[in-house]
Short mmCIF file of C-alpha atoms in Angstrom, two decimals:
data_model
loop_
_atom_site.label_atom_id
_atom_site.label_comp_id
_atom_site.label_asym_id
_atom_site.label_seq_id
_atom_site.Cartn_x
_atom_site.Cartn_y
_atom_site.Cartn_z
CA MET O 528 75.19 65.53 42.50
CA GLY O 529 75.94 69.07 44.13
CA ARG O 530 79.08 69.73 46.34
CA ALA O 531 78.62 69.79 50.00
CA ARG O 532 79.39 72.78 52.10
CA ARG O 533 81.93 72.62 54.98
CA PHE O 534 81.78 69.85 57.45
CA GLN O 535 79.46 67.75 54.92
CA TRP O 536 80.50 64.88 53.44
CA PRO O 537 78.21 63.09 50.53
CA LEU O 538 77.99 59.34 51.31
CA LEU O 539 75.37 57.64 49.24
CA LEU O 540 72.85 58.45 46.56
CA LEU O 541 69.67 56.88 46.85
CA TRP O 542 66.81 56.94 44.40
CA ALA O 543 63.34 55.49 43.83
CA ALA O 544 60.70 55.52 40.89
CA ALA O 545 57.04 56.35 41.53
CA ALA O 546 54.80 54.00 40.05
CA GLY O 547 51.16 54.54 38.76
CA PRO O 548 49.98 57.39 36.65
CA GLY O 549 53.07 59.48 37.64
CA ALA O 550 55.57 56.77 36.59
CA GLY O 551 58.98 57.98 35.77
CA GLN O 552 58.90 60.57 38.46
CA GLU O 553 62.12 60.09 40.64
CA VAL O 554 63.22 61.01 44.06
CA GLN O 555 67.13 61.15 45.18
CA THR O 556 68.59 62.12 48.34
CA GLU O 557 72.24 62.36 49.40
CA ASN O 558 73.44 61.38 53.23
CA VAL O 559 75.00 64.11 54.76
CA THR O 560 77.61 64.33 57.97
CA VAL O 561 77.99 67.57 59.96
CA ALA O 562 80.00 68.48 63.17
CA GLU O 563 78.16 69.27 66.27
CA GLY O 564 76.77 73.05 65.83
CA GLY O 565 77.26 73.24 62.43
CA VAL O 566 75.27 73.55 59.31
CA ALA O 567 73.80 70.79 57.37
CA GLU O 568 71.88 70.80 53.96
CA ILE O 569 69.10 68.07 53.23
CA THR O 570 68.45 68.03 49.50
CA CYS O 571 65.81 65.92 47.91
CA ARG O 572 66.42 65.94 44.04
CA LEU O 573 63.13 65.50 41.71
CA HIS O 574 63.30 64.23 38.35
CA GLN O 575 60.26 64.60 35.73
CA TYR O 576 58.18 66.45 38.58
CA ASP O 577 54.78 66.94 37.49
CA GLY O 578 53.56 69.01 40.50
CA SER O 579 52.66 65.94 43.09
CA ILE O 580 52.91 66.73 46.63
CA VAL O 581 56.33 66.79 48.10
CA VAL O 582 56.83 66.19 51.99
CA ILE O 583 59.90 66.71 54.08
CA GLN O 584 59.79 64.60 57.46
CA ASN O 585 62.48 64.45 60.41
CA PRO O 586 63.55 61.33 62.09
CA ALA O 587 60.58 60.96 64.43
CA ARG O 588 58.18 61.37 61.46
CA GLN O 589 57.39 64.86 62.06
CA THR O 590 56.64 66.73 58.91
CA LEU O 591 58.96 69.80 58.41
CA PHE O 592 57.56 70.89 55.08
CA PHE O 593 54.59 70.30 53.30
CA ASN O 594 54.98 71.28 49.37
CA GLY O 595 57.08 74.23 50.58
CA THR O 596 55.14 75.27 53.42
CA ARG O 597 56.17 75.07 56.90
CA ALA O 598 54.74 72.63 59.09
CA LEU O 599 57.06 72.40 62.31
CA LYS O 600 58.01 75.47 64.40
CA ASP O 601 61.50 74.82 64.49
CA GLU O 602 63.53 77.78 63.24
CA ARG O 603 66.82 76.12 62.94
CA PHE O 604 65.16 74.19 59.97
CA GLN O 605 64.88 76.68 56.81
CA LEU O 606 63.46 76.18 53.17
CA GLU O 607 66.43 77.18 51.03
CA GLU O 608 64.71 76.06 47.82
CA PHE O 609 61.59 74.49 46.36
CA SER O 610 61.48 73.92 42.85
CA PRO O 611 60.75 71.24 40.09
CA ARG O 612 64.32 70.04 40.12
CA ARG O 613 64.75 70.07 43.71
CA VAL O 614 63.91 70.66 47.41
CA ARG O 615 66.56 71.95 49.69
CA ILE O 616 66.40 72.59 53.54
CA ARG O 617 68.97 74.02 55.86
CA LEU O 618 69.61 73.14 59.53
CA SER O 619 71.56 75.33 61.52
CA ASP O 620 73.37 74.73 65.02
CA ALA O 621 72.87 70.79 64.41
CA ARG O 622 72.76 68.71 67.51
CA LEU O 623 73.13 65.04 68.51
CA GLU O 624 69.49 64.61 68.73
CA ASP O 625 68.93 65.59 65.09
CA GLU O 626 70.73 62.76 63.65
CA GLY O 627 68.82 60.21 61.85
CA GLY O 628 67.05 59.89 58.78
CA TYR O 629 65.17 62.57 56.90
CA PHE O 630 62.25 61.23 54.43
CA CYS O 631 61.58 63.05 51.25
CA GLN O 632 58.08 61.67 50.38
CA LEU O 633 56.65 62.26 46.85
CA TYR O 634 52.71 61.43 46.62
CA THR O 635 51.19 60.06 43.78
CA GLU O 636 48.73 57.31 43.45
CA ASP O 637 51.38 55.29 45.34
CA THR O 638 53.78 57.01 47.98
CA HIS O 639 57.23 56.56 47.43
CA HIS O 640 59.95 58.07 49.34
CA GLN O 641 63.94 58.31 49.89
CA ILE O 642 65.92 58.77 53.31
CA ALA O 643 68.89 60.98 53.66
CA THR O 644 70.60 59.91 56.68
CA LEU O 645 72.12 62.83 59.04
CA THR O 646 75.15 62.10 60.94
CA VAL O 647 76.43 64.40 63.72
CA LEU O 648 79.99 64.34 64.76
CA VAL O 649 81.36 65.88 68.23
CA ALA O 650 84.58 67.72 68.04
CA PRO O 651 86.60 67.36 71.30
CA GLU O 652 86.78 70.34 73.52
CA ASN O 653 90.23 71.33 74.80
CA PRO O 654 91.46 68.43 77.17
CA VAL O 655 91.71 68.43 80.61
CA VAL O 656 95.24 67.94 82.09
CA GLU O 657 95.87 67.18 85.72
CA VAL O 658 98.61 65.96 87.91
CA ARG O 659 98.21 62.72 90.06
CA GLU O 660 100.62 64.02 92.72
CA GLN O 661 103.21 67.16 93.26
CA ALA O 662 106.54 66.65 91.29
CA VAL O 663 109.72 66.53 93.27
CA GLU O 664 113.36 66.58 91.86
CA GLY O 665 114.69 63.17 91.06
CA GLY O 666 111.29 61.62 91.09
CA GLU O 667 108.35 60.86 88.60
CA VAL O 668 105.50 62.86 87.75
CA GLU O 669 102.40 61.38 85.92
CA LEU O 670 99.91 63.48 83.91
CA SER O 671 96.34 62.64 83.07
CA CYS O 672 94.61 64.10 79.90
CA LEU O 673 90.85 63.91 79.56
CA VAL O 674 88.29 64.62 76.70
CA PRO O 675 84.74 64.01 78.01
CA ARG O 676 83.04 64.02 74.82
CA SER O 677 84.00 63.27 71.10
CA ARG O 678 82.51 61.31 68.34
CA PRO O 679 84.22 59.60 67.14
CA ALA O 680 86.62 59.17 70.15
CA ALA O 681 89.30 61.18 69.83
CA VAL O 682 93.03 60.49 69.53
CA LEU O 683 95.11 61.88 72.47
CA ARG O 684 98.88 62.63 71.90
CA TRP O 685 101.51 64.00 74.21
CA TYR O 686 104.13 66.50 73.50
CA ARG O 687 107.15 67.83 75.26
CA ASP O 688 109.84 70.08 73.72
CA ARG O 689 108.16 69.27 70.28
CA LYS O 690 108.90 65.53 70.92
CA GLU O 691 106.00 63.19 71.40
CA LEU O 692 105.82 61.22 74.59
CA LYS O 693 104.27 57.71 74.59
CA GLY O 694 101.12 57.48 76.90
CA VAL O 695 98.74 55.23 77.59
CA SER O 696 94.91 55.76 76.39
CA SER O 697 91.55 54.47 77.29
CA SER O 698 88.06 55.43 76.06
CA LYS O 699 84.44 54.79 77.42
CA GLU O 700 81.12 55.09 75.32
CA ASN O 701 78.72 57.27 76.70
CA GLY O 702 75.43 57.04 74.61
CA LYS O 703 76.38 58.53 71.43
CA VAL O 704 79.63 59.87 72.48
CA TRP O 705 83.03 58.80 73.87
CA SER O 706 85.06 59.87 76.68
CA VAL O 707 88.82 59.64 76.05
CA LYS O 708 91.56 59.59 78.71
CA SER O 709 95.50 59.35 78.39
CA ALA O 710 98.25 59.14 81.27
CA VAL O 711 101.85 59.75 80.61
CA ARG O 712 104.63 59.40 83.28
CA PHE O 713 108.34 60.37 83.02
CA ARG O 714 111.10 61.51 85.43
CA VAL O 715 111.82 65.34 86.30
CA ASP O 716 114.71 67.45 87.45
CA ARG O 717 114.88 70.89 88.79
CA LYS O 718 115.76 71.98 85.48
CA ASP O 719 112.33 71.03 84.23
CA ASP O 720 110.60 73.61 86.68
CA GLY O 721 108.26 75.60 84.41
CA GLY O 722 108.58 73.14 81.30
CA ILE O 723 105.50 72.92 79.10
CA ILE O 724 103.87 69.59 78.44
CA ILE O 725 101.03 69.64 75.54
CA CYS O 726 98.07 67.60 75.38
CA GLU O 727 96.72 67.40 71.83
CA ALA O 728 93.19 65.92 70.71
CA GLN O 729 92.00 65.22 67.01
CA ASN O 730 88.86 63.41 65.44
CA GLN O 731 87.16 63.85 62.32
CA ALA O 732 84.54 66.50 63.57
CA LEU O 733 87.67 69.24 63.22
CA PRO O 734 88.88 70.36 60.00
CA SER O 735 91.66 68.94 58.55
CA GLY O 736 95.05 69.91 60.35
CA HIS O 737 93.06 71.08 63.28
CA SER O 738 93.53 70.13 66.81
CA LYS O 739 92.64 70.99 70.26
CA GLN O 740 95.43 71.29 72.72
CA THR O 741 95.90 72.11 76.50
CA GLN O 742 99.66 73.32 77.85
CA TYR O 743 100.33 72.37 81.17
CA VAL O 744 103.33 74.09 82.86
CA LEU O 745 105.40 71.84 84.96
CA ASP O 746 105.75 72.54 88.93
CA VAL O 747 108.71 70.40 90.06
CA GLN O 748 109.83 71.41 93.66
CA TYR O 749 113.52 71.14 94.91
CA SER O 750 115.87 72.02 97.70
CA PRO O 751 117.24 75.68 97.72
CA THR O 752 120.43 77.12 96.63
CA ALA O 753 122.22 80.21 97.99
CA ARG O 754 124.91 82.69 96.55
CA ILE O 755 126.17 86.07 98.00
CA HIS O 756 126.71 88.96 95.31
CA ALA O 757 128.62 92.11 96.87
CA SER O 758 128.21 95.53 95.60
CA GLN O 759 131.82 96.08 95.12
CA ALA O 760 134.83 93.93 94.97
CA VAL O 761 136.96 96.39 97.22
CA VAL O 762 135.79 98.02 100.27
CA ARG O 763 137.60 100.66 102.41
CA GLU O 764 136.88 102.23 105.75
CA GLY O 765 133.83 104.40 105.25
CA ASP O 766 132.67 102.57 102.31
CA THR O 767 128.62 101.26 102.44
CA LEU O 768 128.69 97.75 101.40
CA VAL O 769 125.39 95.87 100.26
CA LEU O 770 125.52 91.97 100.19
CA THR O 771 122.60 90.11 98.11
CA CYS O 772 121.97 86.59 99.01
CA ALA O 773 120.35 85.13 95.63
CA ILE O 774 118.17 82.22 96.56
CA THR O 775 116.47 79.70 94.12
CA GLY O 776 114.22 76.86 95.58
CA ASN O 777 110.68 75.57 94.86
CA PRO O 778 108.80 76.41 97.05
CA ARG O 779 110.65 79.49 97.43
CA PRO O 780 112.27 80.00 100.93
CA ASN O 781 110.22 82.98 102.68
CA GLN O 782 113.02 83.43 105.01
CA ILE O 783 116.41 84.47 105.14
CA ARG O 784 118.80 84.62 107.98
CA TRP O 785 122.02 86.68 108.02
CA THR O 786 124.92 85.91 110.47
CA ARG O 787 128.47 86.94 110.93
CA GLY O 788 130.76 83.59 112.28
CA ASN O 789 130.43 83.60 116.10
CA GLU O 790 129.92 87.20 116.49
CA SER O 791 126.73 89.12 116.11
CA LEU O 792 126.01 91.54 113.33
CA PRO O 793 127.61 94.99 113.61
CA GLU O 794 124.96 97.41 115.16
CA ARG O 795 124.93 99.49 112.19
CA ALA O 796 124.00 96.41 109.60
CA GLU O 797 120.62 96.22 108.20
CA ALA O 798 119.16 92.99 107.27
CA VAL O 799 116.02 93.19 105.13
CA GLY O 800 115.24 89.53 103.35
CA GLU O 801 117.85 89.24 100.50
CA THR O 802 120.03 92.20 101.47
CA LEU O 803 122.17 93.13 104.12
CA THR O 804 123.46 96.84 104.28
CA LEU O 805 126.82 97.59 106.40
CA PRO O 806 127.04 101.45 106.17
CA GLY O 807 130.62 103.09 107.39
CA LEU O 808 132.69 100.45 107.08
CA VAL O 809 135.51 100.00 109.84
CA SER O 810 138.10 97.16 110.25
CA ALA O 811 135.80 95.76 113.30
CA ASP O 812 133.33 94.76 110.65
CA ASN O 813 135.60 92.27 109.26
CA GLY O 814 134.61 88.62 109.36
CA THR O 815 132.69 85.91 107.64
CA TYR O 816 129.14 86.55 106.68
CA THR O 817 126.69 84.00 106.20
CA CYS O 818 123.20 83.69 104.45
CA GLU O 819 121.03 80.96 105.32
CA ALA O 820 117.69 79.65 103.68
CA SER O 821 115.42 76.45 103.87
CA ASN O 822 112.24 74.90 102.69
CA LYS O 823 110.89 71.33 103.11
CA HIS O 824 113.13 69.83 100.80
CA GLY O 825 116.50 71.07 102.05
CA HIS O 826 118.74 73.61 103.47
CA ALA O 827 121.25 76.12 101.81
CA ARG O 828 124.13 78.77 102.93
CA ALA O 829 126.62 80.91 101.55
CA LEU O 830 129.52 82.74 102.94
CA TYR O 831 131.21 85.89 102.17
CA VAL O 832 134.68 87.09 103.89
CA LEU O 833 134.79 90.94 104.50
CA VAL O 834 138.17 92.55 104.56
CA VAL O 835 137.86 96.29 105.27
CA TYR O 836 141.09 97.90 103.83
CA ASP O 837 142.83 101.05 105.65
CA PRO O 838 143.81 103.65 103.00
CA GLY O 839 146.32 104.97 105.47
CA ALA O 840 147.91 102.01 105.94
CA VAL O 841 148.26 101.16 102.16
CA VAL O 842 149.94 104.62 101.66
CA GLU O 843 152.58 103.99 104.56
CA ALA O 844 153.39 100.78 102.92
CA GLN O 845 153.67 101.98 99.47
CA THR O 846 155.99 104.75 100.54
CA SER O 847 158.17 102.48 102.74
CA VAL O 848 159.05 100.22 99.61
CA PRO O 849 161.67 102.68 97.88
CA TYR O 850 163.53 102.91 101.46
CA ALA O 851 163.69 99.50 101.46
CA ILE O 852 164.97 99.10 98.06
CA VAL O 853 167.96 101.70 98.66
CA GLY O 854 169.04 100.21 101.92
CA GLY O 855 169.32 96.99 100.39
CA ILE O 856 171.61 98.40 97.45
CA LEU O 857 173.81 100.33 99.91
CA ALA O 858 174.18 96.93 101.57
CA LEU O 859 175.24 95.19 98.52
CA LEU O 860 177.72 98.02 97.62
CA VAL O 861 179.59 97.85 101.11
CA PHE O 862 179.81 94.18 100.77
CA LEU O 863 181.57 94.35 97.59
CA ILE O 864 183.92 97.01 98.65
CA ILE O 865 184.90 94.95 101.55
CA CYS O 866 185.59 91.59 99.17
CA VAL O 867 187.72 94.16 97.15
CA LEU O 868 189.82 95.39 99.87
CA VAL O 869 190.26 91.86 101.51
CA GLY O 870 191.46 90.65 98.00
CA MET O 871 193.91 93.23 97.50
CA VAL O 872 195.47 92.69 101.11
CA TRP O 873 195.94 89.14 100.44
CA CYS O 874 197.66 89.74 96.98
CA SER O 875 200.05 92.32 98.80
CA VAL O 876 201.11 89.58 101.42
CA ARG O 877 201.66 86.93 98.86
CA GLN O 878 204.04 88.91 96.79
CA LYS O 879 206.04 90.34 99.78
CA GLY O 880 206.81 86.83 100.82
CA SER O 881 208.29 85.65 97.48
CA TYR O 882 210.70 88.51 97.05
CA LEU O 883 212.31 87.62 100.83
CA THR O 884 212.61 84.00 99.57
CA HIS O 885 214.39 84.71 96.24
CA GLU O 886 216.85 87.39 98.05
CA ALA O 887 217.91 84.79 100.55
CA SER O 888 218.65 82.61 97.73
CA GLY O 889 220.73 85.25 96.27
CA LEU O 890 223.06 85.74 99.33
CA ASP O 891 223.92 81.88 99.35
CA GLU O 892 225.25 82.26 95.75
CA GLN O 893 227.35 85.05 96.81
CA GLY O 894 229.10 83.42 99.49
CA GLU O 895 229.93 80.45 97.28
CA ALA O 896 231.67 82.91 94.68
CA ARG O 897 233.58 84.58 97.33
CA GLU O 898 234.98 81.22 98.51
CA ALA O 899 235.61 80.27 94.97
CA PHE O 900 237.87 83.53 94.38
CA LEU O 901 239.77 82.59 97.57
CA ASN O 902 240.36 79.19 96.52
CA GLY O 903 241.45 80.44 92.89
CA SER O 904 238.52 78.78 91.30
CA ASP O 905 237.51 80.17 87.79
CA GLY O 906 234.36 79.15 88.17
CA HIS O 907 231.97 82.23 88.87
CA LYS O 908 228.13 82.50 88.88
CA ARG O 909 226.38 85.77 88.25
CA LYS O 910 224.07 86.76 90.99
CA GLU O 911 220.46 87.07 90.02
CA GLU O 912 217.37 88.61 91.56
CA PHE O 913 213.93 87.12 90.94
CA PHE O 914 210.90 89.11 91.70
CA ILE O 915 207.81 86.92 91.82
#
């Protein structure tokens, strides 16, 4: 038995023996399977062939070749080999209508034949993926995947971030082919916008390890967000400031509105879409600037507080700092000097009072001594002075 080419799988070997004067002659055939559009080879093997007539017929019993001569004008059938050992024909661009039994007939006194059954498989085309309704943040999305023709029925699988999703499949037979459909449902958020969902189809008509895939890009709608970016962190009089309102949202807001608190924008301001330009800044431009955007799912706003610095005022404030420090130090020194003087005066007054007190005590003792002398008393006390 010869080896089949790509997309061909030998299934069954049949044989018959011819009776009569040509007894011993044999015809063998092999069943063949081919993918639609592929190439199939149908072979009749001859054993002890004695030159009898050999006829090859299609499933409609139309003669394709008679003893090596073309009988049917279908150029897709080509006679590849006619020898005492075998007859081999080649079918290109195989179609579903080519499917059926091909007769290998050996004509002797009694006609004998064997049938080679040709089976045509249909590979799935790229699946068609559709969404049932628009996906919105916080809700669920349902996708369907359809393969209208396959034989045998294709197996459909869903993948998201390389992980398989569980879908629900159904199939319907349409003549010789099958229509297969699968649906999957899952919850989505704004981070899922732009994510890729894959529907994969496989069956035996495809080469081993191969599949047909279709990628679907998720379109998840959500409310907008807003954030203001300034062209510089510190702004001074005379600078030009550019504010950019970074907007996200699906659908993307197509209008952005700039305002300044309860006041109108400066006359020099230029608002173009996402940018607000403020040239030649002055302190009168100070205020809270707002950008606003909205879509059918919500509204967003962002704030920016503008404070314009006056370089002259900054320099004046910086030069006044040393004088204030010197003044503070001088005041502290004067306070300390006053404290020292007060302490010295207080100490001096205290010392003088102590001296007078002890001096008076000495006078009293002197009177007592004089009295003792007059009285002839021997007792005498020495005058002592004490200084405190």
